Coordinates of C-alpha atoms in Angstrom, one line a residue:
X1 CA 141.0 151.5 125.0
X2 CA 144.5 150.4 127.0
X3 CA 147.4 147.9 125.6
X4 CA 146.1 144.6 126.0
X5 CA 148.9 142.3 125.9
X6 CA 147.4 139.8 124.9
X7 CA 146.0 140.9 122.4
X8 CA 143.4 140.1 122.0
X9 CA 143.1 138.2 125.8
X10 CA 141.0 134.4 125.2
X11 CA 139.5 134.5 128.2
X12 CA 137.6 130.7 128.2
X13 CA 133.9 131.2 127.7
X14 CA 133.3 129.8 130.5
X15 CA 135.3 132.1 133.3
X16 CA 132.0 134.7 132.9
X17 CA 133.1 137.1 135.7
X18 CA 136.6 137.1 133.9
X19 CA 135.0 137.9 130.6
X20 CA 132.9 140.5 132.8
X21 CA 136.4 142.6 133.8
X22 CA 137.7 142.1 130.8
X23 CA 134.5 144.4 129.0
X24 CA 135.0 146.5 131.8
X25 CA 139.2 147.6 131.4
X26 CA 138.7 147.2 127.9
X27 CA 137.2 151.0 128.7
X28 CA 140.3 152.4 130.7
X29 CA 142.4 154.9 129.1
X30 CA 144.8 154.6 126.7
X31 CA 148.4 154.9 128.7
X32 CA 147.6 151.9 129.9
X33 CA 148.7 148.5 130.1
X34 CA 146.4 145.1 130.8
X35 CA 148.0 141.6 131.1
X36 CA 145.5 138.8 131.4
X37 CA 146.3 136.1 133.1
X38 CA 149.9 136.2 134.3
X39 CA 151.6 133.5 135.3
X40 CA 154.4 134.1 138.2
X41 CA 156.7 131.8 140.0
X42 CA 156.0 132.1 143.8
X43 CA 159.7 131.3 144.9
X44 CA 158.5 131.2 148.4
X45 CA 155.8 128.2 148.6
X46 CA 157.6 127.2 145.8
X47 CA 154.4 127.4 143.5
X48 CA 152.9 129.4 140.3
X49 CA 150.9 132.2 141.2
X50 CA 148.2 132.7 138.2
X51 CA 147.6 137.0 138.5
X52 CA 143.8 137.4 136.8
X53 CA 144.7 140.5 135.9
X54 CA 147.2 143.0 135.9
X55 CA 146.9 146.6 135.0
X56 CA 149.7 149.3 135.0
X57 CA 149.1 153.2 134.8
X58 CA 151.5 155.7 134.9
X59 CA 149.6 157.4 138.2
X60 CA 148.4 154.9 139.7
X61 CA 151.1 152.5 139.3
X62 CA 151.1 149.2 139.1
X63 CA 147.2 146.9 140.0
X64 CA 146.8 143.5 140.8
X65 CA 142.8 142.4 140.1
X66 CA 141.5 138.9 141.9
X67 CA 138.5 137.6 139.9
X68 CA 135.9 135.8 142.2
X69 CA 132.9 134.3 140.1
X70 CA 129.2 133.1 140.9
X71 CA 129.5 130.7 144.1
X72 CA 132.4 131.8 146.0
X73 CA 131.5 133.9 149.0
X74 CA 132.5 134.6 152.3
X75 CA 131.4 132.0 155.1
X76 CA 132.5 133.4 158.8
X77 CA 135.7 133.4 158.5
X78 CA 136.2 132.0 156.3
X79 CA 134.8 131.5 152.0
X80 CA 133.5 129.0 150.2
X81 CA 132.4 127.7 146.5
X82 CA 129.2 126.5 146.3
X83 CA 128.7 124.9 142.7
X84 CA 126.4 121.5 141.6
X85 CA 124.3 121.8 145.2
X86 CA 127.9 121.0 147.1
X87 CA 129.9 123.5 149.4
X88 CA 133.8 123.4 149.5
X89 CA 136.2 125.4 152.0
X90 CA 138.7 127.5 150.1
X91 CA 142.2 126.9 151.1
X92 CA 143.1 130.7 150.6
X93 CA 141.0 133.5 150.7
X94 CA 140.8 135.9 148.0
X95 CA 142.6 138.4 150.6
X96 CA 145.9 135.4 150.5
X97 CA 145.6 134.7 146.9
X98 CA 146.2 139.3 146.6
X99 CA 149.1 139.1 149.3
X100 CA 150.7 135.9 148.2
X101 CA 151.0 137.2 144.7
X102 CA 151.6 140.7 145.4
X103 CA 154.8 139.7 147.3
X104 CA 155.2 137.5 144.6
X105 CA 155.6 139.6 141.8
X106 CA 157.4 142.1 143.7
X107 CA 159.8 139.4 143.9
X108 CA 159.9 138.4 140.2
X109 CA 160.1 141.9 138.5
X110 CA 163.3 142.6 141.7
X111 CA 164.3 139.4 140.6
X112 CA 164.0 140.4 136.3
X113 CA 166.3 143.3 136.9
X114 CA 162.9 145.9 137.3
X115 CA 165.0 148.5 139.5
X116 CA 162.8 151.1 140.9
X117 CA 159.2 149.0 141.2
X118 CA 155.9 151.3 141.5
X119 CA 153.3 150.3 144.2
X120 CA 151.5 147.3 144.4
X121 CA 148.0 147.6 145.7
X122 CA 145.2 144.8 145.3
X123 CA 141.7 144.4 145.0
X124 CA 138.9 142.0 144.8
X125 CA 136.5 142.5 141.8
X126 CA 133.6 140.2 142.8
X127 CA 130.7 140.9 139.9
X128 CA 128.3 138.3 141.2
X129 CA 128.5 138.9 144.9
X130 CA 125.8 141.1 145.7
X131 CA 127.1 143.3 148.5
X132 CA 125.6 146.6 150.4
X133 CA 127.6 149.9 149.3
X134 CA 130.8 150.4 151.4
X135 CA 130.5 146.9 153.0
X136 CA 134.0 145.5 153.3
X137 CA 135.6 141.8 153.7
X138 CA 137.9 142.3 156.6
X139 CA 140.5 144.0 156.7
X140 CA 142.6 143.2 154.1
X141 CA 139.6 144.0 151.6
X142 CA 137.7 147.7 152.8
X143 CA 135.4 148.7 150.8
X144 CA 137.1 150.7 148.8
X145 CA 139.2 147.0 147.3
X146 CA 136.1 145.7 146.0
X147 CA 135.1 145.6 142.3
X148 CA 131.3 145.4 142.8
X149 CA 129.3 145.0 139.4
X150 CA 128.4 148.7 139.6
X151 CA 131.2 150.0 140.3
X152 CA 132.4 148.0 136.7
X153 CA 130.5 150.3 134.6
X154 CA 133.3 153.2 135.7
X155 CA 135.9 151.0 136.3
X156 CA 138.9 153.9 136.0
X157 CA 136.9 156.1 138.9
X158 CA 136.6 152.8 140.8
X159 CA 140.6 151.7 140.1
X160 CA 141.5 155.2 141.1
X161 CA 139.1 154.8 144.5
X162 CA 141.5 151.6 145.4
X163 CA 144.6 153.1 144.4
X164 CA 143.9 156.2 146.4
X165 CA 141.6 153.9 149.7
X166 CA 138.8 156.3 149.3
X167 CA 140.4 159.4 149.6
X168 CA 139.7 162.2 146.8
X169 CA 141.8 162.1 144.0
X170 CA 142.9 165.1 143.9
X171 CA 144.1 165.8 147.1
X172 CA 145.7 162.1 146.9
X173 CA 147.9 163.6 143.8
X174 CA 148.9 166.0 145.6
X175 CA 149.6 163.4 148.9
X176 CA 153.2 161.6 149.2
X177 CA 152.0 158.6 148.6
X178 CA 151.3 160.0 144.7
X179 CA 155.0 159.7 144.2
X180 CA 155.5 155.9 144.9
X181 CA 152.7 155.2 142.3
X182 CA 154.3 156.2 139.6
X183 CA 155.5 154.5 136.6
X184 CA 157.7 156.3 134.7
X185 CA 159.2 155.7 130.7
X186 CA 161.9 154.4 131.8
X187 CA 160.3 152.0 134.7
X188 CA 157.5 150.6 132.4
X189 CA 160.2 149.6 129.6
X190 CA 161.2 147.4 132.2
X191 CA 158.6 146.1 133.4
X192 CA 157.0 145.4 130.5
X193 CA 159.8 143.4 129.0
X194 CA 159.5 141.2 132.0
X195 CA 155.8 140.3 132.3
X196 CA 155.5 139.9 128.6
X197 CA 156.9 136.5 128.4
X198 CA 155.3 135.6 131.9
X199 CA 151.5 135.3 130.0
X200 CA 149.6 132.4 129.6
X201 CA 149.5 130.3 126.8
X202 CA 146.4 131.5 124.9
X203 CA 144.4 128.2 124.7
X204 CA 144.1 127.4 120.8
X205 CA 141.1 128.4 119.5
X206 CA 139.5 124.8 118.9
X207 CA 139.9 124.5 122.7
X208 CA 137.7 128.5 122.6
X209 CA 135.5 127.0 120.2
X210 CA 134.6 123.6 121.8
X211 CA 133.8 125.8 125.2
X212 CA 131.7 127.9 123.4
X213 CA 129.5 125.5 121.8
X214 CA 129.6 123.9 125.2
X215 CA 128.3 127.3 126.8
X216 CA 125.9 127.9 124.0
X217 CA 124.4 124.7 124.7
X218 CA 124.3 125.1 128.1
X219 CA 122.1 127.9 127.8
X220 CA 120.0 127.6 125.0
X221 CA 118.3 124.8 126.1
X222 CA 116.0 125.4 128.7
X223 CA 115.4 128.0 126.7
X224 CA 114.6 126.5 123.6
X225 CA 112.5 124.5 126.0
X226 CA 110.2 126.5 127.0
X227 CA 109.9 128.3 123.2
X228 CA 108.8 125.0 122.7
X229 CA 106.2 124.7 124.7
X230 CA 105.2 128.1 124.1
X231 CA 104.7 127.8 120.9
X232 CA 103.6 124.0 119.8
X233 CA 99.9 125.4 121.1
X234 CA 98.0 126.5 117.9
X235 CA 99.2 128.1 114.6
X236 CA 102.6 130.8 114.7
X237 CA 104.7 132.2 112.1
X238 CA 107.7 133.5 113.9
X239 CA 110.3 135.3 112.4
X240 CA 113.8 134.9 114.3
X241 CA 116.8 136.4 112.8
X242 CA 120.7 135.1 112.3
X243 CA 121.4 133.1 115.6
X244 CA 118.1 133.0 117.2
X245 CA 117.6 129.0 116.7
X246 CA 113.9 128.7 114.5
X247 CA 115.6 125.3 112.9
X248 CA 116.8 123.7 116.2
X249 CA 112.5 125.1 117.5
X250 CA 111.4 123.1 114.8
X251 CA 112.8 119.6 115.3
X252 CA 112.1 120.6 119.4
X253 CA 108.2 121.5 118.5
X254 CA 108.4 118.1 116.5
X255 CA 109.2 115.9 118.7
X256 CA 106.9 117.7 121.5
X257 CA 104.1 116.9 118.9
X258 CA 105.1 114.0 118.6
X259 CA 104.9 113.0 122.2
X260 CA 102.0 113.6 122.8
X261 CA 100.9 111.3 119.3
X262 CA 100.9 113.5 116.7
X263 CA 101.4 112.2 113.1
X264 CA 104.0 115.5 112.0
X265 CA 104.3 116.9 109.1
X266 CA 108.0 118.9 108.3
X267 CA 108.3 120.4 105.1
X268 CA 111.8 123.0 103.9
X269 CA 112.6 124.2 100.5
X270 CA 116.2 123.2 101.0
X271 CA 117.9 119.8 100.5
X272 CA 120.5 119.3 102.5
X273 CA 118.9 121.4 105.5
X274 CA 116.2 118.9 104.8
X275 CA 118.7 115.2 104.9
X276 CA 120.1 116.9 107.8
X277 CA 116.6 117.0 109.5
X278 CA 115.8 113.5 109.1
X279 CA 118.7 112.7 110.8
X280 CA 118.2 114.7 113.7
X281 CA 114.9 113.4 113.8
X282 CA 115.5 109.4 112.5
X283 CA 113.7 108.0 115.4
X284 CA 110.9 109.8 115.0
X285 CA 110.6 108.7 111.2
X286 CA 111.4 105.0 111.9
X287 CA 108.9 105.0 114.2
X288 CA 106.7 106.8 111.6
X289 CA 105.4 109.3 113.5
X290 CA 107.7 112.6 111.6
X291 CA 107.8 112.6 107.7
X292 CA 110.2 115.1 107.2
X293 CA 110.9 115.9 103.1
X294 CA 111.5 119.3 100.8
X295 CA 108.4 121.0 99.6
X296 CA 109.3 119.8 95.6
X297 CA 110.2 115.8 96.7
X298 CA 106.6 116.1 98.6
X299 CA 104.6 117.3 95.7
X300 CA 106.3 115.7 93.0
X301 CA 106.1 112.2 95.0
X302 CA 102.1 113.0 95.4
X303 CA 101.6 113.8 92.0
X304 CA 103.3 110.9 90.7
X305 CA 100.8 108.8 93.3
X306 CA 98.5 110.0 92.2
X307 CA 99.6 109.8 87.7
X308 CA 98.4 113.9 87.6
X309 CA 102.9 115.2 87.8
X310 CA 102.6 117.9 84.6
X311 CA 105.9 117.1 81.8
X312 CA 108.3 118.7 82.6
X313 CA 109.6 121.7 79.7
X314 CA 111.7 124.1 81.1
X315 CA 113.2 123.2 84.9
X316 CA 112.2 127.0 86.2
X317 CA 108.5 126.6 85.4
X318 CA 108.7 123.0 86.8
X319 CA 109.2 123.8 90.0
X320 CA 108.0 126.8 90.4
X321 CA 105.0 126.6 88.5
X322 CA 104.3 124.0 87.0
X323 CA 103.6 121.7 89.6
X324 CA 102.8 124.2 92.7
X325 CA 100.0 124.5 90.9
X326 CA 99.6 120.9 90.0
X327 CA 99.7 119.8 93.8
X328 CA 97.4 122.6 94.9
X329 CA 94.9 121.3 92.6
X330 CA 96.0 118.4 93.4
X331 CA 94.9 118.5 97.9
X332 CA 91.7 121.2 96.2
X333 CA 90.1 118.3 94.7
X334 CA 91.2 115.8 97.9
X335 CA 92.2 113.5 95.1
X336 CA 95.6 112.9 96.8
X337 CA 95.5 109.6 97.6
X338 CA 93.8 107.9 101.5
X339 CA 93.0 110.1 104.1
X340 CA 94.7 112.8 105.3
X341 CA 97.9 111.5 107.1
X342 CA 99.4 114.4 109.3
X343 CA 97.9 115.7 112.6
X344 CA 100.4 119.0 112.5
X345 CA 102.8 120.8 110.1
X346 CA 106.0 122.4 110.4
X347 CA 107.6 124.1 107.7
X348 CA 111.5 126.4 107.8
X349 CA 113.0 128.0 106.5
X350 CA 109.3 129.3 105.3
X351 CA 110.5 132.5 103.5
X352 CA 111.7 130.1 100.5
X353 CA 108.3 129.1 99.5
X354 CA 105.5 130.9 98.3
X355 CA 102.5 131.4 100.7
X356 CA 100.4 129.9 97.4
X357 CA 102.5 126.7 97.5
X358 CA 102.0 126.0 102.1
X359 CA 98.8 127.2 102.6
X360 CA 97.5 124.0 100.2
X361 CA 99.4 121.5 102.2
X362 CA 96.8 122.3 105.3
X363 CA 94.5 120.3 103.1
X364 CA 97.2 117.4 104.1
X365 CA 96.2 117.8 107.9
X366 CA 93.7 115.7 109.2
X367 CA 91.7 118.6 110.4
X368 CA 92.7 121.6 107.9
X369 CA 91.1 124.3 110.3
X370 CA 92.7 123.2 113.9
X371 CA 95.5 120.7 113.8
X372 CA 99.2 123.0 114.9
X373 CA 101.3 124.2 112.5
X374 CA 104.3 126.8 112.8
X375 CA 106.4 127.8 110.1
X376 CA 109.4 129.4 110.5
X377 CA 111.2 132.0 108.7
X378 CA 114.0 135.2 108.5
X379 CA 112.8 137.2 105.8
X380 CA 115.8 138.9 105.1
X381 CA 117.4 135.8 103.4
X382 CA 114.8 135.3 100.8
X383 CA 117.3 134.7 97.9
X384 CA 114.7 132.9 95.7
X385 CA 111.8 135.0 96.1
X386 CA 109.7 137.8 98.5
X387 CA 107.3 136.0 100.0
X388 CA 104.7 136.8 103.2
X389 CA 103.2 134.3 104.6
X390 CA 99.9 134.7 106.9
X391 CA 99.4 131.5 108.3
X392 CA 99.3 131.5 112.1
X393 CA 99.5 134.3 115.0
X394 CA 103.0 136.5 114.2
X395 CA 105.5 137.2 116.2
X396 CA 109.0 137.9 116.6
X397 CA 112.3 135.8 118.3
X398 CA 114.6 138.7 118.1
X399 CA 117.2 136.6 120.0
X400 CA 120.3 135.1 119.2
X401 CA 121.2 131.2 121.2
X402 CA 124.5 130.6 118.8
X403 CA 126.5 133.8 117.5
X404 CA 128.9 135.3 119.1
X405 CA 127.9 138.9 119.1
X406 CA 130.1 140.2 116.4
X407 CA 129.2 137.8 114.3
X408 CA 125.1 139.2 113.8
X409 CA 126.3 143.0 113.9
X410 CA 128.4 142.2 111.2
X411 CA 125.5 140.1 109.6
X412 CA 123.3 143.3 110.5
X413 CA 125.1 145.8 109.0
X414 CA 125.9 144.0 105.7
X415 CA 122.9 144.3 104.9
X416 CA 120.7 147.6 106.5
X417 CA 117.5 146.4 105.9
X418 CA 117.1 143.0 107.2
X419 CA 114.6 144.5 109.4
X420 CA 117.1 142.9 112.5
X421 CA 118.5 145.6 114.8
X422 CA 122.5 145.9 115.1
X423 CA 123.3 144.2 119.0
X424 CA 125.8 147.2 119.9
X425 CA 129.3 147.8 119.3
X426 CA 131.5 146.3 121.8
X427 CA 134.8 143.8 122.0
X428 CA 134.7 140.7 119.6
X429 CA 137.2 139.1 120.7
X430 CA 138.2 138.1 117.4
X431 CA 135.4 136.4 116.1
X432 CA 134.7 138.5 112.8
X433 CA 137.5 139.2 110.4
X434 CA 137.6 141.7 107.3
X435 CA 139.9 141.6 105.5
X436 CA 140.3 143.1 101.7
X437 CA 141.4 141.0 98.9
X438 CA 140.9 141.6 95.4
X439 CA 140.6 139.1 92.0
X440 CA 144.8 138.0 91.8
X441 CA 145.0 136.9 95.4
X442 CA 142.0 135.5 96.9
X443 CA 143.1 131.9 96.5
X444 CA 146.2 132.4 97.9
X445 CA 145.0 134.1 100.8
X446 CA 142.0 132.0 101.3
X447 CA 144.8 129.1 101.6
X448 CA 146.6 131.7 104.1
X449 CA 143.3 132.0 106.5
X450 CA 142.6 128.3 105.8
X451 CA 146.6 127.2 107.3
X452 CA 145.8 129.9 110.3
X453 CA 143.2 127.4 111.2
X454 CA 144.4 124.3 111.0
X455 CA 147.4 125.4 113.3
X456 CA 145.2 126.8 115.3
X457 CA 143.8 123.4 115.8
X458 CA 140.6 123.3 113.4
X459 CA 139.3 120.6 111.8
X460 CA 138.6 120.8 108.2
X461 CA 135.1 119.9 108.9
X462 CA 134.5 122.6 110.8
X463 CA 134.9 125.4 108.6
X464 CA 132.8 126.7 105.7
X465 CA 133.4 128.6 103.0
X466 CA 130.9 130.5 101.2
X467 CA 130.6 133.0 97.0
X468 CA 127.7 133.8 95.3
X469 CA 129.1 131.4 92.5
X470 CA 129.4 127.8 92.0
X471 CA 133.0 127.0 92.6
X472 CA 133.6 126.0 89.3
X473 CA 132.9 129.4 87.3
X474 CA 135.9 130.6 90.4
X475 CA 137.9 128.1 88.5
X476 CA 138.1 125.5 91.3
X477 CA 137.5 121.5 91.3
X478 CA 136.7 118.5 94.0
X479 CA 139.7 117.2 95.3
X480 CA 141.5 120.0 95.0
X481 CA 144.3 121.6 97.7
X482 CA 144.7 124.4 99.3
X483 CA 146.6 125.3 102.0
X484 CA 146.3 122.5 104.0
X485 CA 143.5 121.1 102.9
X486 CA 141.9 120.1 99.8
X487 CA 137.8 121.2 99.0
X488 CA 134.6 119.6 99.1
X489 CA 132.3 120.9 96.1
X490 CA 129.9 118.6 94.8
X491 CA 127.0 120.0 95.2
X492 CA 125.1 116.8 97.1
X493 CA 128.4 116.6 99.4
X494 CA 127.5 114.7 102.4
X495 CA 127.3 111.7 100.0
X496 CA 131.4 111.7 99.4
X497 CA 132.5 113.5 102.1
X498 CA 135.9 112.5 103.0
X499 CA 138.8 113.1 106.0
X500 CA 140.5 116.2 105.5
X501 CA 138.4 118.3 103.2
X502 CA 136.7 121.0 104.0
X503 CA 133.2 122.1 102.3
X504 CA 132.4 125.4 99.8
X505 CA 129.3 126.6 97.5
X506 CA 127.3 128.7 96.9
X507 CA 125.3 131.1 99.7
X508 CA 122.6 129.7 98.0
X509 CA 123.6 125.2 98.8
X510 CA 124.0 126.4 102.9
X511 CA 121.0 128.5 103.7
X512 CA 119.2 126.9 107.2
X513 CA 122.9 125.0 107.7
X514 CA 125.4 126.4 109.8
X515 CA 129.4 125.9 110.7
X516 CA 132.1 126.3 113.2
X517 CA 134.2 128.7 111.1
X518 CA 132.2 130.5 108.5
X519 CA 134.4 132.3 105.5
X520 CA 132.9 134.6 103.3
X521 CA 134.0 135.9 99.7
X522 CA 133.2 138.4 98.5
X523 CA 132.5 139.6 94.9
X524 CA 134.4 143.1 94.1
X525 CA 131.4 144.2 92.4
X526 CA 127.9 145.5 92.5
X527 CA 125.8 142.7 93.2
X528 CA 122.6 142.5 92.5
X529 CA 122.1 140.8 95.7
X530 CA 125.0 141.4 97.6
X531 CA 124.2 142.6 100.8
X532 CA 121.6 139.9 101.1
X533 CA 124.4 137.1 100.3
X534 CA 126.8 138.7 102.5
X535 CA 123.6 138.5 105.5
X536 CA 123.3 135.0 104.8
X537 CA 126.9 133.8 104.6
X538 CA 127.5 135.6 107.5
X539 CA 124.7 134.1 109.6
X540 CA 126.5 130.7 109.0
X541 CA 128.9 131.0 111.2
X542 CA 128.7 129.8 114.9
X543 CA 132.0 130.8 116.4
X544 CA 134.4 132.3 113.7
X545 CA 133.7 134.6 110.6
X546 CA 136.2 135.9 108.0
X547 CA 135.5 138.2 105.2
X548 CA 137.4 138.0 102.0
X549 CA 136.6 141.8 101.0
X550 CA 136.9 142.7 97.4
X551 CA 137.4 138.8 96.6
X552 CA 135.8 137.9 93.6
X553 CA 135.5 139.3 90.0
X554 CA 132.8 139.6 88.0
X555 CA 132.4 136.1 86.0
X556 CA 131.5 136.3 82.4
X557 CA 128.7 135.0 80.9
X558 CA 128.2 132.0 80.1
X559 CA 127.5 130.4 76.7
X560 CA 124.2 130.3 74.9
X561 CA 124.1 126.3 75.0
X562 CA 122.8 124.4 71.5
X563 CA 118.5 123.7 71.6
X564 CA 118.2 120.2 73.6
X565 CA 115.8 118.2 74.5
X566 CA 114.4 119.0 78.2
X567 CA 115.3 116.6 80.2
X568 CA 112.9 113.8 82.2
X569 CA 112.3 115.7 85.8
X570 CA 114.6 114.3 89.1
X571 CA 112.6 111.1 90.1
X572 CA 110.7 111.5 93.0
X573 CA 112.4 110.8 96.2
X574 CA 112.0 108.3 98.4
X575 CA 109.6 108.4 101.5
X576 CA 112.4 108.0 103.9
X577 CA 115.6 108.4 102.2
X578 CA 118.2 106.3 104.5
X579 CA 122.6 108.1 105.5
X580 CA 125.1 105.5 106.0
X581 CA 127.1 106.7 109.5
X582 CA 129.8 109.5 107.9
X583 CA 127.1 110.7 105.8
X584 CA 124.9 110.7 109.1
X585 CA 127.8 112.5 111.1
X586 CA 128.6 115.2 108.1
X587 CA 124.8 116.3 107.3
X588 CA 124.5 116.4 111.8
X589 CA 127.6 118.8 111.6
X590 CA 126.1 121.2 109.4
X591 CA 123.3 121.5 112.2
X592 CA 126.3 121.5 114.4
X593 CA 123.5 122.3 117.6
X594 CA 121.1 118.8 116.7
X595 CA 120.3 117.2 119.4
X596 CA 117.6 114.1 120.5
X597 CA 115.8 117.4 122.5
X598 CA 113.5 116.0 125.2
X599 CA 110.0 117.2 125.4
X600 CA 109.0 117.8 129.1
X601 CA 106.5 116.8 130.5
X602 CA 104.8 120.2 131.8
X603 CA 102.9 122.8 129.4
X604 CA 103.2 126.3 129.2
X605 CA 100.7 129.2 128.2
X606 CA 100.4 130.3 124.8
X607 CA 102.8 133.2 124.7

């Protein structure tokens, strides 16, 4: 792998062709230096020239690479850029740009006292333009100096061809031109000393993440709409890996069904996910087209209305046995009160719900046999129970819409039994940081990472700290200052969310939600659910993942509490929860990609 300047390079996410070229250049041999995004003053034109890539190699000399992306192409005797239905003529052709860059670079190096300057080769990269083999683009752009997508598969050979003008490499090396390209160690040092300060300041992490998010949202919208059209026609049971857009798809299908005049029941297990989904669908909830609830709130409501709520004993028995059994009996007997009120059922994060809890919910539909249903789950995130659902046609969504591939790869490798193939290894552009920590240092390590994020322009609301244990057991309190921010550690974090506070909680509490940056405090001991917890925690990261490995010591076992009378069960949840604007913003922020999706008017065939 070559030496990169800067390392890692930060190519804005919208520059797809530059990213393709950078991926190829990363495979150059280790003696090469690759500069990304250089700015050189063109003294003759009195303007800055930006060089996309400069390769410095002991045998190849200096190679300038200008990259042109999709929509840039030759038209007659000039070049144009096509964008948004418009065609714009370029002031300079790529050949003219490269020639000006070469002169500016040569003048700069001489003025900087670099001494002998090796031969400079000009190369145009066109990874998005279809060209015939051997096609030239003018006398200043012969085919040997054009990097097509095919040539990028072997970039070192392609650069050799550009330098030699198409001559066989060994024949060229024996010729007189080869010595003009040699970069000796002393010349290399002078060139590096001159070039490094000319690197363009990289965009901040906040800017990179914003561009990544906008790109992800644009590319996923059409695809999700297509999936929703397909999976809204019947009964489906979808299994999706991390970042596959399951919750987005659930909301999109809900909107499609509501647009068809159906009343939709949306059920989940996690209270925070449920409240966030309520905020994302509140227009339909207010129109009485959709009802969103946790399973237990729904069951307690119905049992209370029917005056059949079981007596409260042990909390575990009450919620895992008594309420589900009472709910099943209530629906089996048709005693829930009134006519069935819904025409479609969505179950999100279904792996957290036992199948014996879900199937009786069909009794709440007007037509239990034919009304459409959609179950979405990732069995690898089954932290509560091993659930095996068989409701609807099974389908696997083996894709990732919102995550850097390196994050998905880290999640799959953390839990090899997850059932999803990790993406191939590749440059992660800093998306995943695995850092050693220790029980004695993790708080200082965490504070240092938070400070680094703040310096990069990241806001506290973009960061989520996850751990296998509650913050209180780790010696952290709500409102405690850690690095540049204070902590929000309350279980119902949306209730008192304040500016300048970073969320922190257990992996369980944030299942189904996500954050731009996730910091996971990994245990320093063998946790019985360690791989699954890591997989689930990593999957919450949308753009950046930081793992403090070996951070947490095993907490001491709590002392047995004194005998006490069992508390009364929690009151039934209201049918529609209303949220103040700050609470709505906090909940929707945890969905990140929550959108007011517009159902399409066309229908698609079932997959």
